[in-house]
PDB file of C-alpha atoms in Angstrom:
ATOM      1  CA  UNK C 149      27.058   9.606  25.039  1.00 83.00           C
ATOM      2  CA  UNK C 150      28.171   6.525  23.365  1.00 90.00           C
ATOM      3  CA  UNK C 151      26.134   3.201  22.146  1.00 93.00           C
ATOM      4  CA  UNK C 152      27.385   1.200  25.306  1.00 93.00           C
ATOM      5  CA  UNK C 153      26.514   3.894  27.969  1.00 94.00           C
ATOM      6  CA  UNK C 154      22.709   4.317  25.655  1.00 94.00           C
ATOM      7  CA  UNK C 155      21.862   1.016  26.223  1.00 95.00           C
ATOM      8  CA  UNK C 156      23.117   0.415  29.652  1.00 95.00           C
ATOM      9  CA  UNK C 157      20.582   3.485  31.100  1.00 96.00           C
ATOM     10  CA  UNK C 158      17.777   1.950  28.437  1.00 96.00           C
ATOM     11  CA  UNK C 159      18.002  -1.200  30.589  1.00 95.00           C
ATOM     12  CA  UNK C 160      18.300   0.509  33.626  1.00 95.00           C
ATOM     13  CA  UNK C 161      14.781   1.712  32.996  1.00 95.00           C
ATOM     14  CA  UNK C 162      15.786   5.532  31.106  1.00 97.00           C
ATOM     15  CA  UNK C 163      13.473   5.960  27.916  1.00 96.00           C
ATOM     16  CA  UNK C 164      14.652   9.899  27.864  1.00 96.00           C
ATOM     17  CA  UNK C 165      17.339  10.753  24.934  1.00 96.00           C
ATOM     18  CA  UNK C 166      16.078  13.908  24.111  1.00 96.00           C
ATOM     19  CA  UNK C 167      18.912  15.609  21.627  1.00 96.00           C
ATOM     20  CA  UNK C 168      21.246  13.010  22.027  1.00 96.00           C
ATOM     21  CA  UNK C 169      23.823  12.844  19.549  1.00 96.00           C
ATOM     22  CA  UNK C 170      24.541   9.412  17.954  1.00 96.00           C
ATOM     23  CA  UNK C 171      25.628  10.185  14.192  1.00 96.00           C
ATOM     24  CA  UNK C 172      27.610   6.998  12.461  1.00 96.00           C
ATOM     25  CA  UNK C 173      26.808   5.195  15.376  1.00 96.00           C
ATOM     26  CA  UNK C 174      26.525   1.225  15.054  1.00 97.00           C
ATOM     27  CA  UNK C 175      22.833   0.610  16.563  1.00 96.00           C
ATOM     28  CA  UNK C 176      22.462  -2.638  14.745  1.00 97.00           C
ATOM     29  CA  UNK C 177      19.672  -4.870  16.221  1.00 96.00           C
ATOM     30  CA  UNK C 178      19.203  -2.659  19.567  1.00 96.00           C
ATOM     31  CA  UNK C 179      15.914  -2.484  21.444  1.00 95.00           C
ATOM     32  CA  UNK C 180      14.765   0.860  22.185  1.00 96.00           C
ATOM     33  CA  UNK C 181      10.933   0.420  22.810  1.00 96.00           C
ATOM     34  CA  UNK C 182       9.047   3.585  24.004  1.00 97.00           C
ATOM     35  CA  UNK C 183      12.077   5.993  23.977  1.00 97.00           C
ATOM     36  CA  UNK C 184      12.038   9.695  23.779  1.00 98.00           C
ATOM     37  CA  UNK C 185      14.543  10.556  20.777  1.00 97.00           C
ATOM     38  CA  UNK C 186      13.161  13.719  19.683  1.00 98.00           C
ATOM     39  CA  UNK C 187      15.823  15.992  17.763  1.00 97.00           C
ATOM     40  CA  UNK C 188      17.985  13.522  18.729  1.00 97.00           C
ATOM     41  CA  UNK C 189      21.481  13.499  16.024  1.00 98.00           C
ATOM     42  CA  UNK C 190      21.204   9.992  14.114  1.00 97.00           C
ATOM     43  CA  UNK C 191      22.789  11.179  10.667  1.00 97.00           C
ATOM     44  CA  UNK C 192      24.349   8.336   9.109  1.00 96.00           C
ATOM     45  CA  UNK C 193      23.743   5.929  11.866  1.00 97.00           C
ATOM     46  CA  UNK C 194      23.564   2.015  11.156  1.00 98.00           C
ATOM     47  CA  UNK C 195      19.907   1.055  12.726  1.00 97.00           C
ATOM     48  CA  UNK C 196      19.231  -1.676  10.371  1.00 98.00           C
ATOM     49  CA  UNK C 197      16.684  -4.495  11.770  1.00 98.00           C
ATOM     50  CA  UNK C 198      16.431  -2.072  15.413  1.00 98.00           C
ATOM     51  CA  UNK C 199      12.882  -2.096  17.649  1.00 97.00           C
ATOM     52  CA  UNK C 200      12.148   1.339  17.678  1.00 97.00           C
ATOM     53  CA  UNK C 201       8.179   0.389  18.515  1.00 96.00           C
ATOM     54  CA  UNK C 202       6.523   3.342  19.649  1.00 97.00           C
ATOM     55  CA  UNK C 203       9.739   5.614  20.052  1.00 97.00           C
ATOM     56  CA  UNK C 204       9.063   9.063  19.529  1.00 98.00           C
ATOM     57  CA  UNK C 205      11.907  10.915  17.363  1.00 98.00           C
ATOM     58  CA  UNK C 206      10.079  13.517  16.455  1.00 98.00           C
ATOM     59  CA  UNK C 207      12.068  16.709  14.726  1.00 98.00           C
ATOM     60  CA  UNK C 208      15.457  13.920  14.577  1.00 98.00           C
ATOM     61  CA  UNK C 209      18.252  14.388  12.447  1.00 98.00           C
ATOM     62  CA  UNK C 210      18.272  10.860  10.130  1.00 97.00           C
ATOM     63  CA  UNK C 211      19.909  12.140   6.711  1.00 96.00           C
ATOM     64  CA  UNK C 212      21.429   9.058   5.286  1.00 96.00           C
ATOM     65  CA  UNK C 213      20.537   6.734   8.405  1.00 97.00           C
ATOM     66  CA  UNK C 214      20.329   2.840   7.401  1.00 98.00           C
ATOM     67  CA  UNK C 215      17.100   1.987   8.653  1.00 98.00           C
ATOM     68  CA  UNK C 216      16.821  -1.121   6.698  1.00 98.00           C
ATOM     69  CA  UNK C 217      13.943  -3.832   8.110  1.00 98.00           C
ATOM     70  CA  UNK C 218      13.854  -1.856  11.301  1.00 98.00           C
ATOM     71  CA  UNK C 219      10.395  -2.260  13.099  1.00 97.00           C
ATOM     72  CA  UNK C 220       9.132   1.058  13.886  1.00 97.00           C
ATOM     73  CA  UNK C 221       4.999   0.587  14.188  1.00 97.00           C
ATOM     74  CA  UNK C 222       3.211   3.175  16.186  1.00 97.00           C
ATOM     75  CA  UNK C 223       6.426   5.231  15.970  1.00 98.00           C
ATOM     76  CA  UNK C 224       6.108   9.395  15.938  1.00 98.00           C
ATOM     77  CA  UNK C 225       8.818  11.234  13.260  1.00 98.00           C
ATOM     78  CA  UNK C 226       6.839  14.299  12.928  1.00 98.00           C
ATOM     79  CA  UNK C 227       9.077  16.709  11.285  1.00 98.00           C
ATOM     80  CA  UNK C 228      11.790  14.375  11.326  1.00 98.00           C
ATOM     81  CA  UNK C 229      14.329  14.564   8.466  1.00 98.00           C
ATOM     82  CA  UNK C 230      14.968  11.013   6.428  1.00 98.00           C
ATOM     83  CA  UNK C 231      16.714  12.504   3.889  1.00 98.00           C
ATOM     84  CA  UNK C 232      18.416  10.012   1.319  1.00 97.00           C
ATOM     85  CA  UNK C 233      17.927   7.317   4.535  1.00 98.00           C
ATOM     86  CA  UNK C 234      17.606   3.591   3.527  1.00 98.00           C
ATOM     87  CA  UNK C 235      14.702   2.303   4.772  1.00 98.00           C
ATOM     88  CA  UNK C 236      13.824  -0.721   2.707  1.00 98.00           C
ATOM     89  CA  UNK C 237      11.799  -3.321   4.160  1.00 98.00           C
ATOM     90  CA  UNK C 238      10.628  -1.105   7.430  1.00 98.00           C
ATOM     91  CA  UNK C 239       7.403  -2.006   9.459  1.00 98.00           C
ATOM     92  CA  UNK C 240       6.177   1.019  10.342  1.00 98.00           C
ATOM     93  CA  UNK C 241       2.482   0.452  10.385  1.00 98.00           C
ATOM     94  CA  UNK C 242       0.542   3.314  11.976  1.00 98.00           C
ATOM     95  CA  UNK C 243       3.674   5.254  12.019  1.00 98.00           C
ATOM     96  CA  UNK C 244       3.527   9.110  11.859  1.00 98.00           C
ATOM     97  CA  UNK C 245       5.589  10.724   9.581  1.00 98.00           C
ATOM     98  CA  UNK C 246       3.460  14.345   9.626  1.00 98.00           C
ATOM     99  CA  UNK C 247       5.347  16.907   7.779  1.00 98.00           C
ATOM    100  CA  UNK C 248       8.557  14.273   7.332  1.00 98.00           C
ATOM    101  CA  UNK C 249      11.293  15.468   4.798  1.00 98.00           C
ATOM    102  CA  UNK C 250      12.214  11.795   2.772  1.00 98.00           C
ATOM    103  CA  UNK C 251      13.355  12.996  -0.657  1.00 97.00           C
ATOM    104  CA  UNK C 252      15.172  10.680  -2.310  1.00 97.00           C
ATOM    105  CA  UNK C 253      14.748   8.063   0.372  1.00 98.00           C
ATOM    106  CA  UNK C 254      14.671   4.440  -0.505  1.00 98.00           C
ATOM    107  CA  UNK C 255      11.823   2.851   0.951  1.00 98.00           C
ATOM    108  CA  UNK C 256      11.259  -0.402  -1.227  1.00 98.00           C
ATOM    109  CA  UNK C 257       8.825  -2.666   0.028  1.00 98.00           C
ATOM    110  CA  UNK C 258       8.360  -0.697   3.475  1.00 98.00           C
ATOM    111  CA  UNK C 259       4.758  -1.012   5.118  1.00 98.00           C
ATOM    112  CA  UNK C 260       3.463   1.946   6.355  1.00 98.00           C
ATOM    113  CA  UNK C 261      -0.590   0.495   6.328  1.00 98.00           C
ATOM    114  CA  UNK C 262      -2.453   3.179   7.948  1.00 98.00           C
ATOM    115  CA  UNK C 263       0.624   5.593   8.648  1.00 98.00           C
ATOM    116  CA  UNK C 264       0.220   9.384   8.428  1.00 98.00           C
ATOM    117  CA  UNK C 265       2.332  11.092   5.878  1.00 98.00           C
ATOM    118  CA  UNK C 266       0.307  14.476   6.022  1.00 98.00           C
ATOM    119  CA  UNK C 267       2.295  17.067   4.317  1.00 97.00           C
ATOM    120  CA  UNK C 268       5.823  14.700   4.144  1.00 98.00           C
ATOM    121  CA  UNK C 269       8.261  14.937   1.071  1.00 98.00           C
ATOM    122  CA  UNK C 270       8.704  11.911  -0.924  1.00 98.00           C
ATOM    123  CA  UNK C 271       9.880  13.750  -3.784  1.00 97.00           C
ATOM    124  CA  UNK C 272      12.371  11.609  -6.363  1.00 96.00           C
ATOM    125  CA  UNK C 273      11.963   8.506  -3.643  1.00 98.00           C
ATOM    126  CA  UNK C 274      11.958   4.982  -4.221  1.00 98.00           C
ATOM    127  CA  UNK C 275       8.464   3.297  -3.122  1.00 98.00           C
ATOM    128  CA  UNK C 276       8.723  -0.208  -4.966  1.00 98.00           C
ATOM    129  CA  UNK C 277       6.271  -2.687  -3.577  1.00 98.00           C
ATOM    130  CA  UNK C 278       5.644  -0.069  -0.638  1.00 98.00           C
ATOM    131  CA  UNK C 279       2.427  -0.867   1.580  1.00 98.00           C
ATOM    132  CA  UNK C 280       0.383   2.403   2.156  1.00 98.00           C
ATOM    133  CA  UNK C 281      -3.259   0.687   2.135  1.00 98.00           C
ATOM    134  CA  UNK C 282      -5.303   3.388   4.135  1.00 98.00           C
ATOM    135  CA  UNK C 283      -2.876   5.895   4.871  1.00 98.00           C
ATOM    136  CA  UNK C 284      -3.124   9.770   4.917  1.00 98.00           C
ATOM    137  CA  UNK C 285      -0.979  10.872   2.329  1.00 98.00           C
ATOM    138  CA  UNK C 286      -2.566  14.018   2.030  1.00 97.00           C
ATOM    139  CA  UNK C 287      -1.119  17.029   0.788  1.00 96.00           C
ATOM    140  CA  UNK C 288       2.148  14.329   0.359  1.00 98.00           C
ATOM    141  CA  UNK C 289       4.803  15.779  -2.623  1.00 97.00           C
ATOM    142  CA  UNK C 290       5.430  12.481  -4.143  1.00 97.00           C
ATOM    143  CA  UNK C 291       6.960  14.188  -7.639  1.00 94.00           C
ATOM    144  CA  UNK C 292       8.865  11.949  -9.595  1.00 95.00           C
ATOM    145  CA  UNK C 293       8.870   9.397  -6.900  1.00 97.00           C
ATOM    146  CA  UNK C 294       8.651   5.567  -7.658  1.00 98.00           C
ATOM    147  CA  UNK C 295       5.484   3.617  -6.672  1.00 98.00           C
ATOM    148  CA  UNK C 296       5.995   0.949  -8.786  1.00 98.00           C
ATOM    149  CA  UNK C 297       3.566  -1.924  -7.560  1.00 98.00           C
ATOM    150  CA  UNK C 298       2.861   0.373  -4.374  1.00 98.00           C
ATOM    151  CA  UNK C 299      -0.552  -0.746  -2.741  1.00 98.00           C
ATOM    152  CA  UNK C 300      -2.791   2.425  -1.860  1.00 97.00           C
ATOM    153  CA  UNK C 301      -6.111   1.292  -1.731  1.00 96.00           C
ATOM    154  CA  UNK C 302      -8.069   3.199   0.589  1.00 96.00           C
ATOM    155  CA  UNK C 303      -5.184   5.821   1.074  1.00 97.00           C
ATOM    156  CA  UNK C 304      -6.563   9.536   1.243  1.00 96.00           C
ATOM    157  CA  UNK C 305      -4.103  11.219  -1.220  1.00 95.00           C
ATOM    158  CA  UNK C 306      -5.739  14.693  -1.775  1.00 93.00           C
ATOM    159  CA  UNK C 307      -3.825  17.140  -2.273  1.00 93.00           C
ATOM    160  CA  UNK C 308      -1.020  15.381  -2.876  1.00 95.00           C
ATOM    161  CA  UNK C 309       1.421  16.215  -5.996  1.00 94.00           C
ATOM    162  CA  UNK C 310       1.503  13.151  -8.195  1.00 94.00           C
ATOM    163  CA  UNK C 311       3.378  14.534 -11.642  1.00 90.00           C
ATOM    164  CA  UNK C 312       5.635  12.361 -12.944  1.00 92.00           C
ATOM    165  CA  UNK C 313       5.042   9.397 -10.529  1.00 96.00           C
ATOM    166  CA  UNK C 314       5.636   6.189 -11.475  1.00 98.00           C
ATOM    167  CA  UNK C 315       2.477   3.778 -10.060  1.00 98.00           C
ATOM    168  CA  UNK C 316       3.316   1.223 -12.796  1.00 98.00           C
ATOM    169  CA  UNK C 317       1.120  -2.283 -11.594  1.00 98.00           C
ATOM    170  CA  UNK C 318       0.056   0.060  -8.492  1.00 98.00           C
ATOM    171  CA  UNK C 319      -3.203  -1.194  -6.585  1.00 98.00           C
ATOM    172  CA  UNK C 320      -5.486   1.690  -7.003  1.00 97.00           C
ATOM    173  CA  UNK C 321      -8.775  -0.027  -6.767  1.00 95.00           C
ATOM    174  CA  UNK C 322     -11.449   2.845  -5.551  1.00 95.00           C
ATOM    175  CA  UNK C 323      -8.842   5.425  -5.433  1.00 96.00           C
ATOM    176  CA  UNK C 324      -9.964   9.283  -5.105  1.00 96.00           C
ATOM    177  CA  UNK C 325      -7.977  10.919  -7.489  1.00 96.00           C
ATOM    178  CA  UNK C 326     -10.807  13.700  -8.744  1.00 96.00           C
ATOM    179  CA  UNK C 327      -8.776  16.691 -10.093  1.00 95.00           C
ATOM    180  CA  UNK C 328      -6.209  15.295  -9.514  1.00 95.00           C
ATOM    181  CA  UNK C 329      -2.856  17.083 -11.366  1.00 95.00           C
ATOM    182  CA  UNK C 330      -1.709  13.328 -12.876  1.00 96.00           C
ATOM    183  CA  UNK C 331      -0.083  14.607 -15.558  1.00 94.00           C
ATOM    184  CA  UNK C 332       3.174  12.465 -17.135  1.00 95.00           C
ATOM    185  CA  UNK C 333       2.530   9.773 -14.580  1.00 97.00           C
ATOM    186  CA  UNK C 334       2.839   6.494 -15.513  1.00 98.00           C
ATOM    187  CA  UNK C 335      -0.224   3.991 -14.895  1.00 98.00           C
ATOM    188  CA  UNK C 336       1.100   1.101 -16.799  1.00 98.00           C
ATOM    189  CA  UNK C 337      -0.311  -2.184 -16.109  1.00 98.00           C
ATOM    190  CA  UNK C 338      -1.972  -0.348 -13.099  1.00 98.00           C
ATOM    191  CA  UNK C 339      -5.094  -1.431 -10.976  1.00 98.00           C
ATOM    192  CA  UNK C 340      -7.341   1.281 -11.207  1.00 98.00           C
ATOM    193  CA  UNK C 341     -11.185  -0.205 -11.282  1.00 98.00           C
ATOM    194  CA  UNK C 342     -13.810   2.371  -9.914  1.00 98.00           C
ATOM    195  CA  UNK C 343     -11.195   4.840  -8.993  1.00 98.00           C
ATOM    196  CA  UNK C 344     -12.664   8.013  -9.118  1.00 98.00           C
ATOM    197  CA  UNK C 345     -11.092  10.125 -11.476  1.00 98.00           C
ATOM    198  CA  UNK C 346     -13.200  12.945 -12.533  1.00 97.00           C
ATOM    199  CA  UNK C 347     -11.955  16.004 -13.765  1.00 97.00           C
ATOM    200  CA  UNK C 348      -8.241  14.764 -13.387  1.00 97.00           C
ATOM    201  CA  UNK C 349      -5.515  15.857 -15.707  1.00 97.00           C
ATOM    202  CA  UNK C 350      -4.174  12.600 -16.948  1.00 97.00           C
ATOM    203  CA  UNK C 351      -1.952  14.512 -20.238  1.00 97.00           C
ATOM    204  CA  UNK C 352       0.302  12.608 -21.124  1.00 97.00           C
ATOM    205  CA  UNK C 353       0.005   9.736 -19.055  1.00 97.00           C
ATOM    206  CA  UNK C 354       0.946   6.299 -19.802  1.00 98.00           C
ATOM    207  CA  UNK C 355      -2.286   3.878 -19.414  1.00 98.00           C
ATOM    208  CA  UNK C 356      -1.061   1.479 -21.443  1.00 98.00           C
ATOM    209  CA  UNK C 357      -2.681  -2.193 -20.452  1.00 98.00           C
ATOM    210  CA  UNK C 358      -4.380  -0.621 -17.281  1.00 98.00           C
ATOM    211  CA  UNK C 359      -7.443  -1.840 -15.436  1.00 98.00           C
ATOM    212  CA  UNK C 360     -10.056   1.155 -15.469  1.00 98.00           C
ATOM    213  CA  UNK C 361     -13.208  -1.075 -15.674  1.00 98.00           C
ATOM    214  CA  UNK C 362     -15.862   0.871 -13.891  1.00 98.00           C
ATOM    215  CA  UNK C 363     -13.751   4.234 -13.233  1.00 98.00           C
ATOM    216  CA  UNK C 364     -15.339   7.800 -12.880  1.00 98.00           C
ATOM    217  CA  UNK C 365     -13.171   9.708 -15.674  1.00 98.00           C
ATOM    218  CA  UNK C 366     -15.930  12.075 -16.594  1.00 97.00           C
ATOM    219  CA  UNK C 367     -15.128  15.409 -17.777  1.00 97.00           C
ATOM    220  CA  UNK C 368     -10.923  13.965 -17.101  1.00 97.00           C
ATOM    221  CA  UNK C 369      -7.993  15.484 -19.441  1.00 97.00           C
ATOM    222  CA  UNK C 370      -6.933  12.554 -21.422  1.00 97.00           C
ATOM    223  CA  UNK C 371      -4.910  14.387 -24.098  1.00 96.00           C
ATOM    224  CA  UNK C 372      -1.945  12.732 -25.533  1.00 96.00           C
ATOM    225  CA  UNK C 373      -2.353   9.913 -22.878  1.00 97.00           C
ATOM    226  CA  UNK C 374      -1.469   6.456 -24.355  1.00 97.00           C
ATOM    227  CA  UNK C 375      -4.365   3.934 -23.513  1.00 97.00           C
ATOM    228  CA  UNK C 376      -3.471   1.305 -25.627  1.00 97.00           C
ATOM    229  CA  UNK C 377      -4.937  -2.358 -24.663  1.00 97.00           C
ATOM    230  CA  UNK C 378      -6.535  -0.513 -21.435  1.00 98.00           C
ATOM    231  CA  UNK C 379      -9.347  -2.171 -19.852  1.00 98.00           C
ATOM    232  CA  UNK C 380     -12.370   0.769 -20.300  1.00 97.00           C
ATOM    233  CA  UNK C 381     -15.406  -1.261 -19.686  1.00 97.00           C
ATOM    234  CA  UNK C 382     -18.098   0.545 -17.936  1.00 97.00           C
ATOM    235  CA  UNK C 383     -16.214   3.515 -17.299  1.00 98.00           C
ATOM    236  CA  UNK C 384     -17.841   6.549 -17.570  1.00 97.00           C
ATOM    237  CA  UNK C 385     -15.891   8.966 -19.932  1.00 96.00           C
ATOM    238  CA  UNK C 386     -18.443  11.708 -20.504  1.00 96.00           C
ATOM    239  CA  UNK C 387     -17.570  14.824 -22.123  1.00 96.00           C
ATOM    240  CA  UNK C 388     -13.515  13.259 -21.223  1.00 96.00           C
ATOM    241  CA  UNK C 389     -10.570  15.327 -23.812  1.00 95.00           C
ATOM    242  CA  UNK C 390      -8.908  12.383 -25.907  1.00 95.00           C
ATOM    243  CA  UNK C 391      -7.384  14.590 -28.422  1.00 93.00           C
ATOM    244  CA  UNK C 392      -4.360  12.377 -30.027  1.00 93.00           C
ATOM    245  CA  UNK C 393      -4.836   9.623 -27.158  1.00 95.00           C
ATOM    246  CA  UNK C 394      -4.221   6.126 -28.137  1.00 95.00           C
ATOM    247  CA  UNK C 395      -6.632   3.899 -27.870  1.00 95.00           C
ATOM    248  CA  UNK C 396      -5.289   0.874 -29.628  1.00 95.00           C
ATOM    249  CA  UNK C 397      -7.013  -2.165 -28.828  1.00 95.00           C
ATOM    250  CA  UNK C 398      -8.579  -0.620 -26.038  1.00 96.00           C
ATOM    251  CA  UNK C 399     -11.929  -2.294 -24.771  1.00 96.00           C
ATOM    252  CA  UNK C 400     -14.545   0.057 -24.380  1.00 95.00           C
ATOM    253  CA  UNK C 401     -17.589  -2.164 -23.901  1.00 95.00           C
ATOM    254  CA  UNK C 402     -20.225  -0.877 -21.928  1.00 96.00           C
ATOM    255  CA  UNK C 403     -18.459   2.605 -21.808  1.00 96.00           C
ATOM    256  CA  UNK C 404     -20.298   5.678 -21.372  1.00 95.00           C
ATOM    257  CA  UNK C 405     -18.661   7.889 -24.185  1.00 92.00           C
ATOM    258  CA  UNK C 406     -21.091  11.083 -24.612  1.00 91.00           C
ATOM    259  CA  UNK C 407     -19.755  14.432 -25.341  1.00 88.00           C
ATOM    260  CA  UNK C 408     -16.345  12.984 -26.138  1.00 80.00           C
ATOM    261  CA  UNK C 409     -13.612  15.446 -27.654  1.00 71.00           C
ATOM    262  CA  UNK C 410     -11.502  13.014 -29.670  1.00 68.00           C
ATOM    263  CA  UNK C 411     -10.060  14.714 -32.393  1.00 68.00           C
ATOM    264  CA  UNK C 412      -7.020  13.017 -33.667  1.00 65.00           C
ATOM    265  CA  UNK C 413      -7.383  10.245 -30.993  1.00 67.00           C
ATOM    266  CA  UNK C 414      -5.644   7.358 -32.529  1.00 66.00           C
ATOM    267  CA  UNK C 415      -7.529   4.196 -32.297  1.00 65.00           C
ATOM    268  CA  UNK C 416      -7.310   0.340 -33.627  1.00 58.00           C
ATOM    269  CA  UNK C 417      -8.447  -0.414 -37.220  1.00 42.00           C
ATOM    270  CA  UNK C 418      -8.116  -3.781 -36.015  1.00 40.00           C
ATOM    271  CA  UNK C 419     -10.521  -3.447 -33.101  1.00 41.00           C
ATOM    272  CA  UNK C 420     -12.881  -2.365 -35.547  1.00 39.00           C
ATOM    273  CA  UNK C 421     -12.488   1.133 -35.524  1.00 42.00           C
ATOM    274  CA  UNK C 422     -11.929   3.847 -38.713  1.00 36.00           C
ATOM    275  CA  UNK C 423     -10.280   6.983 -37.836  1.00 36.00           C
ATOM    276  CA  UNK C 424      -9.704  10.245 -40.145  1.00 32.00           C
ATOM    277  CA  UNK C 425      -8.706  13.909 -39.990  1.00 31.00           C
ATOM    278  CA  UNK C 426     -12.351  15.149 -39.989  1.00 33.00           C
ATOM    279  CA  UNK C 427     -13.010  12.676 -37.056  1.00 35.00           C
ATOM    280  CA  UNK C 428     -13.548   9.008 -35.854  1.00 39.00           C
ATOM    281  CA  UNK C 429     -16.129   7.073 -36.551  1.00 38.00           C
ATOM    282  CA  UNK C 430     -16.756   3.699 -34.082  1.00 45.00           C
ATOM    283  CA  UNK C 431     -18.515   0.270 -35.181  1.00 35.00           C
ATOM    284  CA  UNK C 432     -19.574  -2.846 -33.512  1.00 31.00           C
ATOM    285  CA  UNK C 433     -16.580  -4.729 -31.913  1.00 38.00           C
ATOM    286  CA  UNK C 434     -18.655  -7.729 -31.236  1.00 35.00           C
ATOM    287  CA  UNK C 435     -20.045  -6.101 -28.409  1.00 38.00           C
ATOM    288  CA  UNK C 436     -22.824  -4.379 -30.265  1.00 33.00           C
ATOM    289  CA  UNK C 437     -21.782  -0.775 -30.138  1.00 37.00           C
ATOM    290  CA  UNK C 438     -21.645   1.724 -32.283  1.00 38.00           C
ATOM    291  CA  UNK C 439     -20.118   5.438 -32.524  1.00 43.00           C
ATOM    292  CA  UNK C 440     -20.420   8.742 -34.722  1.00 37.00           C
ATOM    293  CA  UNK C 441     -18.058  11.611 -34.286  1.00 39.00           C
ATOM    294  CA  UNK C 442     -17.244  14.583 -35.804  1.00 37.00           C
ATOM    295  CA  UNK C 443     -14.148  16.311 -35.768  1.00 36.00           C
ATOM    296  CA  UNK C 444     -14.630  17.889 -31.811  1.00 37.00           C
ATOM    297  CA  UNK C 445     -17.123  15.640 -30.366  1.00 38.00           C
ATOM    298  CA  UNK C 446     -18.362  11.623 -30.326  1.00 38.00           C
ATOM    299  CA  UNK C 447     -21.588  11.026 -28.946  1.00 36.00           C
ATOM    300  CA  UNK C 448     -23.279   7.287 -28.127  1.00 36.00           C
ATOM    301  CA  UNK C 449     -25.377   6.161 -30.968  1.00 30.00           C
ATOM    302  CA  UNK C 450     -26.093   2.294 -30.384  1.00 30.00           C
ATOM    303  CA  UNK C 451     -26.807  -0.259 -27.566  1.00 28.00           C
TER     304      UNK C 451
END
């Protein structure tokens, strides 16, 4: 079946395509609200700015499909693989995307707000500026994916693999992240006030300038991360592993810092702070607060 004989039955009042086969077609612009395209053939098909509102292609074959600024909300592509597809600037709100295969997709500044990625693969993908603000990502693979100034406040992201992600300037205000595997990923500049991050391997990570006012990183593995000119007040980092962490310029005012293992964590001189081999020792930084360590363990001493 061809594009002219598709939309000649869609206006006739046909909505079932089940299987059909439409690879490198030119479906620029159509209108195909409410169709059934499940395991339908759309490799390499042109759909950019289509209506595919509530369409279900379910199981369809999209590898490499431009499906740039289409409009897709309340669409079902459970199953369906997006492989390498283009699909920058989508609306896909409420979408479902259950079990989707989208590694090394492109979807820069795509909303999917309150879509279900359960289980998808968004490993090596591009996620600039993408909108996923309360949706179910869990159990998502998003490894060395690119979430650069992604929004995912009130997303549900357990189980989801998150090593090696870039959420540079993300918006992860009140994020559940506890034990989370976060190792290598890169937090720069991110939003992350009273996430919950207890127990979360953060090794390695880059937390350079973030917001973590107010975040749960009790008992988290901080080792090696670099937390220089992060924004610590009132977190709780009780019994939290710093060992060689940067913390230069940091601001830990109001911080809850018992039980800390901070051997050679690196911290600002500057800021007020005196650092050795046999341990670190803290001292007022205008705030009042003070700190003794030895070479394991730093424990609050002042008010």
């Amino acid at each position: 079946m061809n594009v002219r004989q598709l939309l000649k039955l869609y206006e006739q009042g046909n909505r079932e395509f089940t299987g059909i086969d439409l690879s490198g077609a030119n479906l620029r612009g159509v209108m195909l609200i409410g169709v059934n395209l499940t395991g339908a053939n759309l490799r390499g098909a042109d759909l950019t700015r289509a209506f595919l509102l509530k369409s279900d292609l379910s199981g369809a074959q999209m590898n490499w499909t431009n499906l740039n600024y289409v409009k897709m909300s309340d669409a079902k592509l459970v199953d369906a693989d997006l492989t390498k597809a283009n699909i920058n600037g989508a609306f896909m709100v409420k979408s479902k995307l259950t079990g989707a295969k989208l590694s090394g997709a492109i979807l820069n500044g795509t909303n999917l707000r309150r879509a279900n990625l359960w289980g998808a693969n968004l490993c090596g993908a591009q996620l600039e500026r993408v909108n996923l603000r309360d949706a179910n990502l869990t159990g998502v693979n998003f490894k060395w994916a690119n979430l650069s100034e992604a929004r995912l406040i009130g997303a549900r992201v357990y189980g989801s693999a998150l090593s090696f992600v870039n959420l540079s300037y993300a918006w992860l205000k009140d994020l559940d992240l506890a034990g989370a595997d976060l190792e290598g990923v890169n937090f720069q500049g991110a939003r992350l006030s009273r996430a919950n991050l207890e127990g979360a391997s953060l090794i390695a990570a880059n937390l350079e300038a973030a917001k973590l006012d107010w975040a749960n990183l009790q008992g988290a593995d901080l080792s090696g991360a670099n937390l220089t000119q992060a924004n610590l007040e009132n977190a709780n980092l009780t019994w939290a592993i710093l060992r060689k962490a940067e913390l230069l310029d940091a601001n830990l005012e109001g911080a809850k810092l018992y039980g800390l293992d901070i051997n050679d964590m690196h911290v600002s001189n500057g800021g007020g702070f005196q650092a050795t081999n046999q341990g670190v020792g803290f001292q007022a930084n205008n705030q009042g607060v003070g700190f003794q360590a030895n070479n394991q363990f730093a424990y609050s001493a002042a008010v």
